Each structure stands twice: as structure tokens, then as C-alpha cells.
XYZ file of C-alpha atoms in Angstrom:
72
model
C 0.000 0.000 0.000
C 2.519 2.450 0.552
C 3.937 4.581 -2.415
C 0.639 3.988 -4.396
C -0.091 6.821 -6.370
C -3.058 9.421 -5.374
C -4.554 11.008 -8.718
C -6.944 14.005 -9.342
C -8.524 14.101 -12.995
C -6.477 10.677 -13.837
C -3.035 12.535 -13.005
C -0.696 11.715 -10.585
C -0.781 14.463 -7.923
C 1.049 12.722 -5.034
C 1.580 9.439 -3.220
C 0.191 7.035 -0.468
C 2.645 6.963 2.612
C 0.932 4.701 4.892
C -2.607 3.136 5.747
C -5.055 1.185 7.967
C -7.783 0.811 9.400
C -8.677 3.635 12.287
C -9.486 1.953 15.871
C -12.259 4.264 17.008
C -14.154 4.912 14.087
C -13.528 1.630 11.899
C -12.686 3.862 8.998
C -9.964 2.917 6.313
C -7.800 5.966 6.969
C -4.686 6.752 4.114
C -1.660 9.288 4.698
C -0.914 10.772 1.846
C 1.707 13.458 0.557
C -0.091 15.243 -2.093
C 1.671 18.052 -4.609
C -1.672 20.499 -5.128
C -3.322 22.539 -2.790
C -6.469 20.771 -0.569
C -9.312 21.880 0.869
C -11.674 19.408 3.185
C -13.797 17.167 1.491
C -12.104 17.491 -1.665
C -11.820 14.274 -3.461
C -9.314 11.886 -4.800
C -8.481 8.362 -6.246
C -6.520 6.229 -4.864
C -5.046 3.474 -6.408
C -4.768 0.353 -3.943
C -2.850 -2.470 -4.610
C -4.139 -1.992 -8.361
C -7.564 -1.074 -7.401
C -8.904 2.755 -7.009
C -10.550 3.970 -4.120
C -12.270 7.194 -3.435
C -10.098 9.169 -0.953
C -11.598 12.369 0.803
C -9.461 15.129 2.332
C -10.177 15.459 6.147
C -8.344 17.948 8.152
C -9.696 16.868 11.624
C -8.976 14.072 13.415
C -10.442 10.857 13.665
C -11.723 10.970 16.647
C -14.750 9.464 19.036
C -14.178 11.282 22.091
C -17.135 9.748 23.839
C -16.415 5.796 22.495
C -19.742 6.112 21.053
C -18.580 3.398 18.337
C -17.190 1.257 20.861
C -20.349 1.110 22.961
C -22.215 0.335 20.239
């Protein structure tokens, strides 16, 4: 998974880093280093292990400060 590409308009704008799956809020969650500017909720493709994925830009955490998804 890491150094998969990231691509905006089917170009190449930057790279996968790392990836898993997020404890707290069961989310697939990528790092990525990207070469254009972001805002939140802007969206890219991913391309994982040969497959593309929709990635979204988040700027806040991942977070579930009251375990709310752990409680069910």
C-alpha cells in the first residue's frame, strides 16, 4: 500500500505513505503526501494495490471522544 499513487482528474498528484484501518471509528484511513493545494472534502483516487478507491481530504482528526462506536 505504501507509495501507491493518489490522482486528481487521472493525473498523478502525489503518493500514499501509509494506511489502515482507524481503531475508534472503523474507517480505512490513508496518509498521503499530495503536490496540489487541498481543501476538506475534496476528493481523490486512490489506487490500492491496483484497485482505485475514493479518498476524501479530512483535516480533523479521527476521533470518538465519547467511544460512542465502541459502545455500540
Amino acid at each position: 500500500m505504501s507509495s501507491d499513487p493518489i490522482c486528481l482528474d487521472g493525473k498523478p498528484v502525489g503518493y500514499v505513505s501509509s494506511g489502515g484501518t482507524g481503531f475508534r471509528t472503523h474507517k480505512r484511513i490513508g496518509l498521503e503526501y499530495l503536490i496540489v493545494t487541498t481543501n476538506p472534502g475534496d476528493v481523490f483516487e486512490a489506487e490500492i494495490l491496483g484497485q482505485p478507491v475514493k479518498a476524501t481530504v479530512a483535516m480533523l482528526p479521527f476521533y470518538d471522544p465519547e467511544n460512542d462506536k465502541l459502545r455500540g
